[in-house]
Each structure stands twice: as C-alpha cells, then as structure tokens.
C-alpha cells in the first residue's frame, strides 16, 4: 500500500482546509497532513506519494512558506516517488489563476518524481495560468473565493483520479 503525505502552504487557511478535505477523500490521516512552514523537506522520506498544495499570491507567486521548503527539497532524491499538486486561487485574477501550481510543477518536475494529477480545464474561466500546460491543468485548481460550490465535485473527481493513477 502506497503511503500518501499531504503538504500545504496557506496564508489565510483556505488551502489548509482543502488539504484536510483531500485527506479524508484519500484516506490519509490528519497526522500525515503537513504545513510546510513547520517541517523540513526530509519528511518526504516517509512517503511514496506527495500531494502538494499552494495558494497563489502576489501576481502568480507561490504561497510564501513554500520558498524555503522548495529550496531544501532540491537536495532530496525524489526518484521513485509520485507527486500530485493542487492549489487555491481566484479566477478574477484571470492572468495568473492558480499559477503557483505551475510553479510547484516546474520546481518538482526535474527531481525525477513521477508527476500525476493533470485536470481538465473545462468549466473554469481564466485567460492565463502558469498551471495550464500542454492543454490541461497540471493539477487541481480550486476557487474558494468565487466558486466554493464547485469544490466538492472537483475534489472528488481529482482524488479518485489520483487513487487510480497510484493504484492504491
Ligand atoms: C494580494 C492577493 C494576491 C492574490 N493573487 C492571486 C493570483 O495571482 N492568482 C490567483 O489565482 N489567486 C490569487 N489570490 C487569491 C488567493 O490565492 C486565494 O484567496 C486563496 O484562496 C488563498 O488561500 P490561502 O488562504 O490558503 O493562502 C490573491 C489574493 C490576494 C489577497
């Protein structure tokens, strides 16, 4: 059985709450859900599947707690691990919608980890997003500001895709 850890950066608590909702859907214990501001990247060692979540700030930037964590993660060998990424944003910031997800994707793709969790962008309204690569989102995008009513379905759809991709 693959061990899943969920890692989030969250400024006002939105991505944190989503991380715990995802944990329930994926059968992950709350003790395997981590705020990246409180742990070092070596915690990745205990997991086969790393689910990473960031909100987007500034103009398409990562949530601030991710920067130090990502720097440290560069020194870790992630071959053999699987990564899936989710994010919270605001569609009215239409040129950088959930771009932090794309930033995490670009940071972790060169590590040798298998990247999974692409998501269909149909049903979203945006002009540009750093997370929209080769015709699809590279992870799950959520807009709790304008469309919280869509979150439950999106979470369920993405979580079941993750479960089938990792063969859990
Ligand atoms: C100053 C500011 C800048 C933001 N910039 C973006 C952005 O570029 N793209 C986006 O999708 N959302 C942006 N957002 C929206 C946040 O990502 C969104 O509110 C998110 O749910 C916050 O999650 P958190 O509480 O987990 O940090 C911004 C919000 C604020 C207040």
mmCIF file of C-alpha atoms and ligand atoms in Angstrom:
data_model
loop_
_atom_site.group_PDB
_atom_site.id
_atom_site.type_symbol
_atom_site.label_atom_id
_atom_site.label_comp_id
_atom_site.label_asym_id
_atom_site.label_seq_id
_atom_site.Cartn_x
_atom_site.Cartn_y
_atom_site.Cartn_z
ATOM 1 C CA UNK A 1 0.000 0.000 0.000
ATOM 2 C CA UNK A 2 1.399 3.384 -1.005
ATOM 3 C CA UNK A 3 1.874 5.884 1.814
ATOM 4 C CA UNK A 4 0.447 9.331 0.979
ATOM 5 C CA UNK A 5 1.528 12.596 2.623
ATOM 6 C CA UNK A 6 -0.178 15.941 2.028
ATOM 7 C CA UNK A 7 1.878 19.148 2.249
ATOM 8 C CA UNK A 8 0.379 22.624 2.073
ATOM 9 C CA UNK A 9 1.277 26.303 2.282
ATOM 10 C CA UNK A 10 -1.614 28.533 3.260
ATOM 11 C CA UNK A 11 -1.838 32.175 4.337
ATOM 12 C CA UNK A 12 -5.481 32.571 5.338
ATOM 13 C CA UNK A 13 -6.340 28.905 5.904
ATOM 14 C CA UNK A 14 -8.132 28.099 2.658
ATOM 15 C CA UNK A 15 -5.560 25.668 1.259
ATOM 16 C CA UNK A 16 -5.135 24.185 4.722
ATOM 17 C CA UNK A 17 -8.841 23.371 4.924
ATOM 18 C CA UNK A 18 -8.743 21.851 1.443
ATOM 19 C CA UNK A 19 -5.733 19.732 2.410
ATOM 20 C CA UNK A 20 -7.768 18.177 5.216
ATOM 21 C CA UNK A 21 -10.784 17.614 2.945
ATOM 22 C CA UNK A 22 -8.499 15.864 0.481
ATOM 23 C CA UNK A 23 -7.032 13.782 3.287
ATOM 24 C CA UNK A 24 -10.493 12.405 4.066
ATOM 25 C CA UNK A 25 -11.135 11.581 0.408
ATOM 26 C CA UNK A 26 -7.750 9.869 0.036
ATOM 27 C CA UNK A 27 -7.927 8.006 3.335
ATOM 28 C CA UNK A 28 -4.959 9.956 4.725
ATOM 29 C CA UNK A 29 -4.705 10.533 8.494
ATOM 30 C CA UNK A 30 -4.556 14.144 9.692
ATOM 31 C CA UNK A 31 -1.126 13.353 11.149
ATOM 32 C CA UNK A 32 0.090 12.861 7.560
ATOM 33 C CA UNK A 33 -1.019 16.391 6.586
ATOM 34 C CA UNK A 34 1.759 18.962 6.997
ATOM 35 C CA UNK A 35 2.016 22.738 6.933
ATOM 36 C CA UNK A 36 5.287 23.316 5.050
ATOM 37 C CA UNK A 37 6.148 26.190 7.387
ATOM 38 C CA UNK A 38 6.527 23.679 10.235
ATOM 39 C CA UNK A 39 8.553 20.832 8.685
ATOM 40 C CA UNK A 40 11.723 20.204 6.690
ATOM 41 C CA UNK A 41 11.632 18.517 3.272
ATOM 42 C CA UNK A 42 13.275 15.409 4.758
ATOM 43 C CA UNK A 43 9.749 14.491 5.926
ATOM 44 C CA UNK A 44 9.173 13.421 2.290
ATOM 45 C CA UNK A 45 11.308 10.349 3.062
ATOM 46 C CA UNK A 46 8.413 8.667 4.836
ATOM 47 C CA UNK A 47 6.045 8.813 1.854
ATOM 48 C CA UNK A 48 5.617 7.251 -1.601
ATOM 49 C CA UNK A 49 3.089 9.815 -2.823
ATOM 50 C CA UNK A 50 3.465 13.538 -2.125
ATOM 51 C CA UNK A 51 0.355 15.674 -2.576
ATOM 52 C CA UNK A 52 1.431 19.324 -2.617
ATOM 53 C CA UNK A 53 -0.894 22.334 -2.230
ATOM 54 C CA UNK A 54 -0.269 26.059 -2.597
ATOM 55 C CA UNK A 55 -2.440 29.103 -2.917
ATOM 56 C CA UNK A 56 -1.308 31.806 -5.343
ATOM 57 C CA UNK A 57 -0.240 35.231 -4.094
ATOM 58 C CA UNK A 58 1.266 38.437 -5.444
ATOM 59 C CA UNK A 59 0.886 38.085 -9.148
ATOM 60 C CA UNK A 60 1.106 34.373 -9.772
ATOM 61 C CA UNK A 61 3.560 33.638 -6.937
ATOM 62 C CA UNK A 62 3.854 30.650 -4.643
ATOM 63 C CA UNK A 63 2.430 30.945 -1.143
ATOM 64 C CA UNK A 64 5.384 32.335 0.788
ATOM 65 C CA UNK A 65 6.043 29.351 3.065
ATOM 66 C CA UNK A 66 6.892 27.221 0.031
ATOM 67 C CA UNK A 67 10.037 29.126 -0.952
ATOM 68 C CA UNK A 68 12.355 27.847 1.803
ATOM 69 C CA UNK A 69 10.829 24.386 1.618
ATOM 70 C CA UNK A 70 11.342 24.122 -2.130
ATOM 71 C CA UNK A 71 14.976 25.232 -1.800
ATOM 72 C CA UNK A 72 15.568 22.449 0.717
ATOM 73 C CA UNK A 73 13.690 19.891 -1.356
ATOM 74 C CA UNK A 74 16.131 20.397 -4.230
ATOM 75 C CA UNK A 75 18.700 18.393 -2.251
ATOM 76 C CA UNK A 76 16.426 15.380 -1.853
ATOM 77 C CA UNK A 77 16.290 12.451 -4.265
ATOM 78 C CA UNK A 78 12.658 12.018 -5.262
ATOM 79 C CA UNK A 79 13.160 9.210 -7.786
ATOM 80 C CA UNK A 80 10.558 6.526 -7.209
ATOM 81 C CA UNK A 81 8.122 8.959 -5.613
ATOM 82 C CA UNK A 82 4.925 10.286 -7.144
ATOM 83 C CA UNK A 83 3.796 13.913 -6.913
ATOM 84 C CA UNK A 84 0.336 15.455 -7.408
ATOM 85 C CA UNK A 85 -0.330 19.179 -6.974
ATOM 86 C CA UNK A 86 -3.406 21.216 -6.064
ATOM 87 C CA UNK A 87 -3.980 24.901 -5.473
ATOM 88 C CA UNK A 88 -6.425 27.572 -4.408
ATOM 89 C CA UNK A 89 -6.809 30.816 -6.283
ATOM 90 C CA UNK A 90 -9.220 33.408 -7.562
ATOM 91 C CA UNK A 91 -10.476 33.277 -11.146
ATOM 92 C CA UNK A 92 -10.896 37.058 -11.225
ATOM 93 C CA UNK A 93 -7.087 37.215 -11.176
ATOM 94 C CA UNK A 94 -7.507 35.906 -14.629
ATOM 95 C CA UNK A 95 -3.952 36.230 -15.908
ATOM 96 C CA UNK A 96 -2.366 34.285 -13.073
ATOM 97 C CA UNK A 97 -5.151 31.934 -11.958
ATOM 98 C CA UNK A 98 -3.604 29.344 -9.634
ATOM 99 C CA UNK A 99 -0.219 29.922 -11.239
ATOM 100 C CA UNK A 100 1.518 28.714 -8.060
ATOM 101 C CA UNK A 101 0.515 25.177 -9.056
ATOM 102 C CA UNK A 102 2.536 25.613 -12.238
ATOM 103 C CA UNK A 103 5.448 26.941 -10.191
ATOM 104 C CA UNK A 104 5.454 23.868 -7.947
ATOM 105 C CA UNK A 105 5.160 21.652 -11.015
ATOM 106 C CA UNK A 106 8.186 23.269 -12.658
ATOM 107 C CA UNK A 107 10.189 23.062 -9.413
ATOM 108 C CA UNK A 108 9.481 19.393 -8.795
ATOM 109 C CA UNK A 109 9.390 18.009 -12.334
ATOM 110 C CA UNK A 110 13.207 17.886 -12.619
ATOM 111 C CA UNK A 111 13.547 15.880 -9.392
ATOM 112 C CA UNK A 112 12.800 12.556 -11.060
ATOM 113 C CA UNK A 113 9.477 12.108 -9.301
ATOM 114 C CA UNK A 114 6.556 10.915 -11.411
ATOM 115 C CA UNK A 115 4.150 13.828 -11.876
ATOM 116 C CA UNK A 116 0.450 12.874 -11.899
ATOM 117 C CA UNK A 117 -2.884 14.617 -11.333
ATOM 118 C CA UNK A 118 -3.478 16.590 -14.539
ATOM 119 C CA UNK A 119 -7.018 18.011 -14.615
ATOM 120 C CA UNK A 120 -9.373 19.108 -17.376
ATOM 121 C CA UNK A 121 -9.652 22.916 -17.556
ATOM 122 C CA UNK A 122 -13.238 22.822 -18.892
ATOM 123 C CA UNK A 123 -15.602 24.674 -16.584
ATOM 124 C CA UNK A 124 -13.017 27.226 -15.467
ATOM 125 C CA UNK A 125 -12.924 30.851 -16.576
ATOM 126 C CA UNK A 126 -9.434 32.274 -16.935
ATOM 127 C CA UNK A 127 -7.239 33.965 -19.505
ATOM 128 C CA UNK A 128 -3.850 32.676 -18.428
ATOM 129 C CA UNK A 129 -2.471 30.370 -15.799
ATOM 130 C CA UNK A 130 1.040 29.116 -15.191
ATOM 131 C CA UNK A 131 -0.639 25.816 -14.317
ATOM 132 C CA UNK A 132 -2.138 25.364 -17.804
ATOM 133 C CA UNK A 133 0.485 23.426 -19.744
ATOM 134 C CA UNK A 134 0.012 21.474 -22.983
ATOM 135 C CA UNK A 135 -3.771 21.899 -22.997
ATOM 136 C CA UNK A 136 -4.577 20.863 -19.429
ATOM 137 C CA UNK A 137 -4.057 21.916 -15.867
ATOM 138 C CA UNK A 138 -1.056 20.168 -14.319
ATOM 139 C CA UNK A 139 -3.004 19.710 -11.097
ATOM 140 C CA UNK A 140 -6.275 20.538 -9.380
ATOM 141 C CA UNK A 141 -7.345 24.196 -9.318
ATOM 142 C CA UNK A 142 -9.905 25.402 -6.810
ATOM 143 C CA UNK A 143 -11.571 28.781 -6.449
ATOM 144 C CA UNK A 144 -12.990 29.017 -2.968
ATOM 145 C CA UNK A 145 -13.445 32.784 -3.386
ATOM 146 C CA UNK A 146 -15.940 32.706 -6.269
ATOM 147 C CA UNK A 147 -16.966 29.077 -6.725
ATOM 148 C CA UNK A 148 -16.956 27.133 -3.462
ATOM 149 C CA UNK A 149 -19.989 25.224 -4.746
ATOM 150 C CA UNK A 150 -17.800 23.559 -7.378
ATOM 151 C CA UNK A 151 -15.114 22.432 -4.951
ATOM 152 C CA UNK A 152 -16.655 19.225 -3.659
ATOM 153 C CA UNK A 153 -17.154 17.702 -7.099
ATOM 154 C CA UNK A 154 -13.712 18.795 -8.287
ATOM 155 C CA UNK A 155 -12.085 17.354 -5.169
ATOM 156 C CA UNK A 156 -13.867 14.032 -5.562
ATOM 157 C CA UNK A 157 -13.049 13.769 -9.236
ATOM 158 C CA UNK A 158 -9.373 14.598 -8.698
ATOM 159 C CA UNK A 159 -8.991 12.351 -5.646
ATOM 160 C CA UNK A 160 -10.464 9.358 -7.445
ATOM 161 C CA UNK A 161 -8.120 10.025 -10.382
ATOM 162 C CA UNK A 162 -5.152 10.097 -8.001
ATOM 163 C CA UNK A 163 -6.219 6.819 -6.394
ATOM 164 C CA UNK A 164 -6.476 5.088 -9.758
ATOM 165 C CA UNK A 165 -3.173 6.561 -11.001
ATOM 166 C CA UNK A 166 -1.221 5.353 -7.980
ATOM 167 C CA UNK A 167 -3.046 2.035 -7.887
ATOM 168 C CA UNK A 168 -3.958 2.487 -4.216
HETATM 169 C C1 LIG B 1 -2.959 40.103 -2.591
HETATM 170 C C2 LIG B 1 -3.530 38.849 -3.195
HETATM 171 C C3 LIG B 1 -2.984 38.350 -4.364
HETATM 172 C C4 LIG B 1 -3.513 37.198 -4.956
HETATM 173 N N1 LIG B 1 -3.004 36.773 -6.169
HETATM 174 C C5 LIG B 1 -3.597 35.724 -6.796
HETATM 175 C C6 LIG B 1 -3.175 35.319 -8.098
HETATM 176 O O1 LIG B 1 -2.244 35.880 -8.703
HETATM 177 N N2 LIG B 1 -3.818 34.262 -8.683
HETATM 178 C C7 LIG B 1 -4.839 33.588 -8.073
HETATM 179 O O2 LIG B 1 -5.378 32.639 -8.643
HETATM 180 N N3 LIG B 1 -5.267 33.958 -6.812
HETATM 181 C C8 LIG B 1 -4.679 34.993 -6.175
HETATM 182 N N4 LIG B 1 -5.128 35.386 -4.937
HETATM 183 C C9 LIG B 1 -6.224 34.652 -4.299
HETATM 184 C C10 LIG B 1 -5.758 33.645 -3.245
HETATM 185 O O3 LIG B 1 -4.889 32.680 -3.796
HETATM 186 C C11 LIG B 1 -6.992 32.944 -2.656
HETATM 187 O O4 LIG B 1 -7.697 33.871 -1.872
HETATM 188 C C12 LIG B 1 -6.689 31.691 -1.868
HETATM 189 O O5 LIG B 1 -7.899 31.020 -1.575
HETATM 190 C C13 LIG B 1 -5.936 31.951 -0.571
HETATM 191 O O6 LIG B 1 -5.598 30.701 0.008
HETATM 192 P P1 LIG B 1 -4.811 30.530 1.399
HETATM 193 O O7 LIG B 1 -5.675 31.097 2.482
HETATM 194 O O8 LIG B 1 -4.642 29.067 1.549
HETATM 195 O O9 LIG B 1 -3.492 31.227 1.274
HETATM 196 C C14 LIG B 1 -4.589 36.518 -4.332
HETATM 197 C C15 LIG B 1 -5.125 37.032 -3.142
HETATM 198 C C16 LIG B 1 -4.627 38.178 -2.586
HETATM 199 C C17 LIG B 1 -5.268 38.712 -1.322
#
